[in-house]
XYZ file of N, CA, C and O in Angstrom:
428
model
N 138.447 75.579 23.861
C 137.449 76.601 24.077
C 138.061 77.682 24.943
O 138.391 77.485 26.113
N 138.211 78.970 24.232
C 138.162 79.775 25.228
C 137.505 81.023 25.678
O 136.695 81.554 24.918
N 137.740 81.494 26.715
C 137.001 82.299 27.030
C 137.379 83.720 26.987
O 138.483 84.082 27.396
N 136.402 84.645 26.448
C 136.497 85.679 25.829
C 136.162 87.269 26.950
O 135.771 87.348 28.115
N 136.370 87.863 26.385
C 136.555 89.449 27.626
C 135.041 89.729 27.180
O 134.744 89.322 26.057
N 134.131 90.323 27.866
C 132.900 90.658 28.078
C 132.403 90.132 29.628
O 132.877 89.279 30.379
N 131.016 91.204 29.772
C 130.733 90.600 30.911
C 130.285 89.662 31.559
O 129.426 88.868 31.173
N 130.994 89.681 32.905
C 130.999 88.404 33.912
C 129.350 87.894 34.493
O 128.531 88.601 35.081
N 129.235 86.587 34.138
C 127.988 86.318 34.336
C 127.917 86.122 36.041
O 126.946 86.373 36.756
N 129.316 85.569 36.483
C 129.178 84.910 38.183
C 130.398 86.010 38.353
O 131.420 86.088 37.671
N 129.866 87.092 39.807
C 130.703 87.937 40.341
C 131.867 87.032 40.693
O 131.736 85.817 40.543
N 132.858 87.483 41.095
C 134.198 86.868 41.909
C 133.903 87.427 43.408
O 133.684 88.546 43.872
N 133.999 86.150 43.929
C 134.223 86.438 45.329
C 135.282 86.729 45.826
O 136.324 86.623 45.178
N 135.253 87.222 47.267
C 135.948 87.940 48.105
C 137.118 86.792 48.353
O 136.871 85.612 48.598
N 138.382 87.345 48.245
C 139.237 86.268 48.935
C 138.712 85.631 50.293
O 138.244 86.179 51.290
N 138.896 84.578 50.065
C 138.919 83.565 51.273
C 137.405 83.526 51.803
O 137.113 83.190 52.951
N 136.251 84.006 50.584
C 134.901 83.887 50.676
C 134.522 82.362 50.335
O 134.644 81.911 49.196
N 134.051 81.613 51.420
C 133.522 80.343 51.043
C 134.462 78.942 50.930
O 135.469 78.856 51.633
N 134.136 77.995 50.132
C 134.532 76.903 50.213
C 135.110 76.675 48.903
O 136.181 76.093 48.732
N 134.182 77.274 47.733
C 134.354 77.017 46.274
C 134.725 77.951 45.860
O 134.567 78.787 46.750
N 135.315 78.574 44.701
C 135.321 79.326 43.791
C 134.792 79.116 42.090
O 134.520 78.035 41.569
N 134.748 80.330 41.501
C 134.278 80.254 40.694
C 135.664 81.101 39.671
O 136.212 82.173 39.926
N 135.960 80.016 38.316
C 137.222 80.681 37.468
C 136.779 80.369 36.166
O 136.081 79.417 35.818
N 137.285 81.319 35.452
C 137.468 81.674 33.787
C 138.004 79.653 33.259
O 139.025 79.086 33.647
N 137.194 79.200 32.568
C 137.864 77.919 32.360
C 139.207 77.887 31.520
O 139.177 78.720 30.614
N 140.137 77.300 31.565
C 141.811 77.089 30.707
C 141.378 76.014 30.324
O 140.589 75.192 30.788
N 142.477 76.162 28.659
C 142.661 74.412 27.788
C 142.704 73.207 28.851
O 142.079 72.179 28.590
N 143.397 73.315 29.984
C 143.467 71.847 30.746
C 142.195 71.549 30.912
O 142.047 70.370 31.232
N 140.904 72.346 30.791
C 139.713 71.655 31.586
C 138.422 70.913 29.643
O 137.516 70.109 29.425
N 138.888 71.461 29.210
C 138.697 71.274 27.746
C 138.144 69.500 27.882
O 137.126 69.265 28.534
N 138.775 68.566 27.334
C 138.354 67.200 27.723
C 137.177 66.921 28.331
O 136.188 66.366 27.851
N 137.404 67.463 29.729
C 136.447 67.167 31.084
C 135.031 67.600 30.083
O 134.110 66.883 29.691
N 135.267 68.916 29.890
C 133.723 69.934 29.815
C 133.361 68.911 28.611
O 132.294 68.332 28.405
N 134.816 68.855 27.729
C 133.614 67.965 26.087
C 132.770 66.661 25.863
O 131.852 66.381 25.091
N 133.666 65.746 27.169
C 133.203 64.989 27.236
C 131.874 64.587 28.078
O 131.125 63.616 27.970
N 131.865 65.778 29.019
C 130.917 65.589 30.134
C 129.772 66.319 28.929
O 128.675 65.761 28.952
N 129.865 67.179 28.164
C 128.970 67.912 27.377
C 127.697 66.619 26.601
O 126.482 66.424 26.565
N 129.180 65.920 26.007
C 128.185 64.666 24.899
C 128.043 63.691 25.692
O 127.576 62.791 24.993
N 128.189 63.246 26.943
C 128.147 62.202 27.427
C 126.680 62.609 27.962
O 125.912 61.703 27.640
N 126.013 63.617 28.648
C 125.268 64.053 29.031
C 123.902 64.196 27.852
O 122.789 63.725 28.086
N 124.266 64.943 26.566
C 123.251 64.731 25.345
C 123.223 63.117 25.118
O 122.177 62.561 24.786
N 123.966 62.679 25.241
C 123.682 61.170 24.489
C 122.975 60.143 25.317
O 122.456 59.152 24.803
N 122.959 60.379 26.562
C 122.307 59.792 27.465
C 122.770 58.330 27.768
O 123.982 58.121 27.704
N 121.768 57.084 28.156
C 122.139 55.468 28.016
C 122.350 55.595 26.700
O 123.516 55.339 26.398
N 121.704 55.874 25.862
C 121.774 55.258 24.575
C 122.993 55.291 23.745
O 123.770 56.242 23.822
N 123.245 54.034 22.748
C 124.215 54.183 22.234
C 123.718 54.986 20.923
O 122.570 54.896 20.490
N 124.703 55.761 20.363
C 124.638 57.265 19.273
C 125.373 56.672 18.205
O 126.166 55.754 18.412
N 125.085 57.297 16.721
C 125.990 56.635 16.202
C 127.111 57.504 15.337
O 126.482 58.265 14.602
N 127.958 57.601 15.230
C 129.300 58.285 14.908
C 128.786 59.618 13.922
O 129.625 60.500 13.738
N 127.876 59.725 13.499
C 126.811 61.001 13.136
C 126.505 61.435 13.714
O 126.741 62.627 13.519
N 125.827 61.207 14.798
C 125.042 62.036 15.764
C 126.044 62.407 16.097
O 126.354 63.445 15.514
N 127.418 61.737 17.429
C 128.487 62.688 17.551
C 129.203 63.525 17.183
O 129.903 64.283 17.855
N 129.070 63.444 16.007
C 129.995 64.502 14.767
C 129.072 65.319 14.787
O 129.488 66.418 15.153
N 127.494 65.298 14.458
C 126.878 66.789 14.162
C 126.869 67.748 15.708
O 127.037 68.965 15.647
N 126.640 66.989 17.157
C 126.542 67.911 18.523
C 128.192 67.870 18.359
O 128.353 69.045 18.689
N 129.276 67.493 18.148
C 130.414 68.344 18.403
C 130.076 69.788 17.469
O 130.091 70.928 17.935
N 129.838 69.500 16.355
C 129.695 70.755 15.056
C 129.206 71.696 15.949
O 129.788 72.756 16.181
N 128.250 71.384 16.418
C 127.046 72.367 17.151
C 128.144 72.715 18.502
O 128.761 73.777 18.590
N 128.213 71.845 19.276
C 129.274 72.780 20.400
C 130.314 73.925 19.427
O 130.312 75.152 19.530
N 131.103 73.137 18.551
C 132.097 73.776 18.473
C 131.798 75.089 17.677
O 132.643 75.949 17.926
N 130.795 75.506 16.753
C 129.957 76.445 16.444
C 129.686 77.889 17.672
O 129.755 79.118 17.638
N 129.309 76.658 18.817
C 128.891 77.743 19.969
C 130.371 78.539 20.642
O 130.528 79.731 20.908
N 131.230 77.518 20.772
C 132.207 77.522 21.424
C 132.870 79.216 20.454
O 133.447 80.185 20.947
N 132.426 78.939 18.849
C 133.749 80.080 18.568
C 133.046 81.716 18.473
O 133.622 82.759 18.164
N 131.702 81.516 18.832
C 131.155 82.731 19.236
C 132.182 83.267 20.099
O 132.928 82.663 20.870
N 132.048 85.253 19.688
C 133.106 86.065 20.309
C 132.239 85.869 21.721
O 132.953 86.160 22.680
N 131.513 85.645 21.934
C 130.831 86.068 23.418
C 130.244 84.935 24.264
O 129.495 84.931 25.240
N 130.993 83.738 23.374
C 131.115 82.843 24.065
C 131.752 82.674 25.487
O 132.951 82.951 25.438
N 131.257 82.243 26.958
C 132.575 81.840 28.144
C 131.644 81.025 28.712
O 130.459 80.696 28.664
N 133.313 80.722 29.613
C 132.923 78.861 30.354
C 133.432 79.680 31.564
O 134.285 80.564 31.644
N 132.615 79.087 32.491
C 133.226 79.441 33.547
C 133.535 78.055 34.644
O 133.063 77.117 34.001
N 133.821 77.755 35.326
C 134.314 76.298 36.133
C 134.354 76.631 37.487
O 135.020 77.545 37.973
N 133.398 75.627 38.257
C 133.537 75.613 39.394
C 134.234 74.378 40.304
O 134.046 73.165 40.207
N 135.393 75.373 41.523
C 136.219 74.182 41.680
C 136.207 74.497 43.413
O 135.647 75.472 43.913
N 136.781 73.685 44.001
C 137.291 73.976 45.320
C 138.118 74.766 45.428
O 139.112 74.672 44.708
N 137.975 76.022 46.540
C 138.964 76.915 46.540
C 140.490 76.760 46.930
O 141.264 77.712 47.034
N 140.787 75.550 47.115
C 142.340 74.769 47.350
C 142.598 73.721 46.462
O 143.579 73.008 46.253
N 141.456 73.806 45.985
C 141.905 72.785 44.810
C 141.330 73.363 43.079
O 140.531 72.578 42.568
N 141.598 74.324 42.422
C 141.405 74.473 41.435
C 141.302 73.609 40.024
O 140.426 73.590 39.159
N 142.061 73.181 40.101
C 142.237 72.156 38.846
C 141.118 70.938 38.875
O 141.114 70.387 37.774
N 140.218 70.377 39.741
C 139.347 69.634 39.858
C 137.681 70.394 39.931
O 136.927 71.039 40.660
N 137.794 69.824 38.722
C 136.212 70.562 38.396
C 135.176 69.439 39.215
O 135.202 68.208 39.240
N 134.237 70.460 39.885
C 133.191 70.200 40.576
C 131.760 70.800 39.295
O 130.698 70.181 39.233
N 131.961 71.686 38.665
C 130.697 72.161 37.594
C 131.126 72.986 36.543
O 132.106 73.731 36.511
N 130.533 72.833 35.945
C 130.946 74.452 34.708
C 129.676 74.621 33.834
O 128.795 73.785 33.636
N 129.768 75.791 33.389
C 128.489 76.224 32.487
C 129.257 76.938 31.415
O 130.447 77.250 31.365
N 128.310 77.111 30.602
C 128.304 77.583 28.980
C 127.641 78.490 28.304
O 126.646 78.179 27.649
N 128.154 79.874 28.379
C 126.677 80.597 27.955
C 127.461 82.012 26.921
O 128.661 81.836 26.711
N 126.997 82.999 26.462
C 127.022 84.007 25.441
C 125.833 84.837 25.816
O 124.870 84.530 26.517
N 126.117 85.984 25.181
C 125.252 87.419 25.653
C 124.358 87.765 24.385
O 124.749 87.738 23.218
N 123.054 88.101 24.841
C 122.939 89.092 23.934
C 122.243 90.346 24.527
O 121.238 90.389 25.236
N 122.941 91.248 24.115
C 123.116 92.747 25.252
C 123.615 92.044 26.208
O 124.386 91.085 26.181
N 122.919 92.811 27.393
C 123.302 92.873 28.922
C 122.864 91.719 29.580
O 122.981 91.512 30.788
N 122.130 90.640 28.384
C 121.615 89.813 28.794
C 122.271 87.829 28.545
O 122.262 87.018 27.619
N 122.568 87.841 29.437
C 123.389 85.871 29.679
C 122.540 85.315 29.031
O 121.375 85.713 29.043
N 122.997 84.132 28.229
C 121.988 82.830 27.350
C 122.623 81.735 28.247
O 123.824 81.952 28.406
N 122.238 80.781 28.792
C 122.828 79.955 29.615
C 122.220 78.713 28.232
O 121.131 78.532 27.689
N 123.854 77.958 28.075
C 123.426 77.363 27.019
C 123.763 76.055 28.025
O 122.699 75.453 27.881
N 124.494 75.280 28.887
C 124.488 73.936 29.297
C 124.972 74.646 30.659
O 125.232 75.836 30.837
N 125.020 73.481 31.645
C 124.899 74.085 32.945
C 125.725 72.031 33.342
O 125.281 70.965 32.914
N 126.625 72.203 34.013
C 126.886 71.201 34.691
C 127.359 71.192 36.322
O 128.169 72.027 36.725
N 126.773 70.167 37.221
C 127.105 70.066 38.217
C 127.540 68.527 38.149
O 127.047 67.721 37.361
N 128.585 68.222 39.139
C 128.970 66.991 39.523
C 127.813 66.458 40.436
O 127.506 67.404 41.162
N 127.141 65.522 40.688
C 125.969 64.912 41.560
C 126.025 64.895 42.672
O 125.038 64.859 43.407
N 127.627 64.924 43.175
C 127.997 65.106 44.741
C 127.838 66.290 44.995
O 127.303 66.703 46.024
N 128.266 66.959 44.120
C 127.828 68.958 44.925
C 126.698 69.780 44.570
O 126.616 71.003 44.686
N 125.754 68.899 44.082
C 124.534 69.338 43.467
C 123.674 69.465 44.663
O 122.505 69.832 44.547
């Protein structure tokens, strides 16, 4: 999944503003987001190899929208360890927030 040029839903903060930052998601975080995506729709229940195949279809559908972006929230010394990320596309001037994840510890 990647993320595409249009506008920024979460401003960028000021260097050395805060604890966290907020970044454009890269292929390394890919896994994390897909799995945390269906692990989250599927709930306790066990799904059966259909259901997973049609919500990947459906992510990956969303995912190749031009105005598709992920954005990832991490510690500002530690980037590469995702603490949250969200999922959303425009229409106009206006954000669609399509999934929203926080880790439970930084919620």
């Amino acid at each position: 999944m990647e993320s595409f040029a249009g506008p920024s839903l979460v401003p960028t903060p000021e260097p050395g503003f805060g604890f966290f930052r907020v970044r454009e998601a890269v292929p390394e975080d890919t896994p994390f987001i897909m799995s945390s995506w269906m692990r989250s729709y599927a709930g306790r229940r066990r799904r059966s190899a259909e259901w997973h195949d049609g919500l990947r279809l459906r992510i990956d559908r969303l995912a190749a929208r031009e105005d598709f972006q992920l954005k990832v929230l991490c510690k500002r010394d530690s980037p590469g360890k995702i603490l949250g990320w969200c999922a959303y596309t425009w229409v106009g001037d206006m954000p669609i927030l399509h999934y929203v994840l926080i880790r439970p510890a930084y919620q």
